[in-house]
Amino acid sequence: MPHSPSLCRRAILTFAGVGLDIRPAARRFRDAMLRSHRTETARLFARVEKTQFHLQVEVAALRGLLQAEIAAFHERCELLEMALAAAEAGGGVLEKADASASDCAVTAIRRSATG
């Protein structure tokens, strides 16, 4: 069965047979119908771009804060490692001082007991 042309196609062919081109009028009609949608789409895209810009600014600020916190954390770790190393190095001195103080105390107690 052959395909029958639609009503719009028959109207276009009828106008074309007389020598009238209705394509410019059809384009204007289509553009008028789509104009409000195009305006709304452009407004929504501008809103999305504005939101995206604000989010990028916030992410950059948070990234800066995070990097500062990481640097401070590494600095605290280094200070704690240095304090630990100093305590380990000085710990032997403290243990020796405690031992010599104990020896002095024992000697003083012996002298006072014999004394």
Short mmCIF file of C-alpha atoms in Angstrom, two decimals:
data_model
loop_
_atom_site.label_atom_id
_atom_site.label_comp_id
_atom_site.label_asym_id
_atom_site.label_seq_id
_atom_site.Cartn_x
_atom_site.Cartn_y
_atom_site.Cartn_z
CA MET A 1 0.00 0.00 0.00
CA PRO A 2 1.53 3.35 -0.96
CA HIS A 3 2.20 5.89 1.77
CA SER A 4 -0.33 8.73 1.74
CA PRO A 5 1.03 12.23 2.34
CA SER A 6 0.08 13.95 5.59
CA LEU A 7 -2.21 16.96 5.70
CA CYS A 8 0.73 19.34 6.23
CA ARG A 9 2.62 17.84 3.32
CA ARG A 10 -0.41 18.14 1.06
CA ALA A 11 -0.85 21.79 2.11
CA ILE A 12 2.80 22.55 1.37
CA LEU A 13 2.56 20.83 -2.01
CA THR A 14 -0.62 22.77 -2.80
CA PHE A 15 1.00 26.11 -1.94
CA ALA A 16 4.18 25.11 -3.81
CA GLY A 17 2.09 24.23 -6.87
CA VAL A 18 0.74 27.78 -6.91
CA GLY A 19 4.24 29.16 -6.38
CA LEU A 20 4.01 30.14 -2.69
CA ASP A 21 6.80 29.17 -0.31
CA ILE A 22 5.47 28.95 3.24
CA ARG A 23 8.73 27.76 4.80
CA PRO A 24 9.72 31.24 6.08
CA ALA A 25 6.30 31.64 7.72
CA ALA A 26 6.60 28.13 9.21
CA ARG A 27 10.07 28.99 10.57
CA ARG A 28 8.79 32.20 12.14
CA PHE A 29 5.90 30.31 13.70
CA ARG A 30 8.27 27.63 15.03
CA ASP A 31 10.69 30.27 16.39
CA ALA A 32 7.82 32.10 18.09
CA MET A 33 6.71 28.86 19.71
CA LEU A 34 10.24 28.01 20.90
CA ARG A 35 11.30 31.52 21.95
CA SER A 36 9.97 31.22 25.51
CA HIS A 37 11.62 27.83 25.89
CA ARG A 38 14.93 29.17 24.62
CA THR A 39 14.75 32.11 27.03
CA GLU A 40 13.97 29.80 29.95
CA THR A 41 16.79 27.44 28.96
CA ALA A 42 19.27 30.33 28.71
CA ARG A 43 18.15 31.59 32.14
CA LEU A 44 18.58 28.14 33.67
CA PHE A 45 22.03 27.72 32.12
CA ALA A 46 23.08 31.12 33.52
CA ARG A 47 21.83 30.03 36.94
CA VAL A 48 23.76 26.75 36.70
CA GLU A 49 26.94 28.60 35.69
CA LYS A 50 26.53 31.03 38.61
CA THR A 51 26.03 28.17 41.06
CA GLN A 52 29.00 26.33 39.58
CA PHE A 53 31.20 29.42 40.02
CA HIS A 54 30.17 29.81 43.67
CA LEU A 55 30.83 26.13 44.32
CA GLN A 56 34.27 26.39 42.70
CA VAL A 57 35.09 29.34 44.97
CA GLU A 58 33.95 27.37 48.04
CA VAL A 59 35.94 24.30 46.99
CA ALA A 60 39.05 26.44 46.49
CA ALA A 61 38.63 27.96 49.95
CA LEU A 62 38.12 24.55 51.54
CA ARG A 63 41.10 23.17 49.67
CA GLY A 64 43.24 26.01 51.06
CA LEU A 65 42.01 25.35 54.60
CA LEU A 66 42.66 21.65 54.21
CA GLN A 67 46.19 22.24 52.95
CA ALA A 68 46.86 24.56 55.91
CA GLU A 69 45.54 21.94 58.34
CA ILE A 70 47.70 19.27 56.72
CA ALA A 71 50.78 21.50 56.98
CA ALA A 72 50.03 22.22 60.65
CA PHE A 73 49.51 18.50 61.29
CA HIS A 74 52.87 17.64 59.70
CA GLU A 75 54.55 20.36 61.76
CA ARG A 76 53.03 18.95 64.97
CA CYS A 77 54.19 15.46 63.98
CA GLU A 78 57.73 16.71 63.44
CA LEU A 79 57.71 18.50 66.81
CA LEU A 80 56.43 15.37 68.55
CA GLU A 81 59.08 13.25 66.85
CA MET A 82 61.78 15.71 67.95
CA ALA A 83 60.40 15.72 71.51
CA LEU A 84 60.32 11.92 71.52
CA ALA A 85 63.90 11.74 70.27
CA ALA A 86 64.99 14.25 72.92
CA ALA A 87 63.15 12.32 75.62
CA GLU A 88 64.75 9.07 74.52
CA ALA A 89 68.18 10.70 74.45
CA GLY A 90 67.62 12.51 77.73
CA GLY A 91 65.86 9.51 79.26
CA GLY A 92 69.16 7.75 79.81
CA VAL A 93 70.49 10.84 81.59
CA LEU A 94 67.40 10.96 83.80
CA GLU A 95 67.72 7.29 84.63
CA LYS A 96 71.40 7.83 85.57
CA ALA A 97 70.48 10.87 87.67
CA ASP A 98 67.76 8.88 89.41
CA ALA A 99 70.23 6.06 90.11
CA SER A 100 72.88 8.40 91.50
CA ALA A 101 70.23 10.16 93.65
CA SER A 102 69.15 6.79 94.98
CA ASP A 103 72.77 5.91 95.79
CA CYS A 104 73.20 9.23 97.59
CA ALA A 105 70.03 8.63 99.57
CA VAL A 106 71.16 5.14 100.53
CA THR A 107 74.56 6.48 101.58
CA ALA A 108 72.92 9.26 103.63
CA ILE A 109 70.64 6.76 105.34
CA ARG A 110 73.60 4.49 106.17
CA ARG A 111 75.56 7.41 107.59
CA SER A 112 72.66 8.58 109.71
CA ALA A 113 72.06 5.05 110.96
CA THR A 114 75.69 4.53 111.89
CA GLY A 115 76.20 8.02 112.93
#
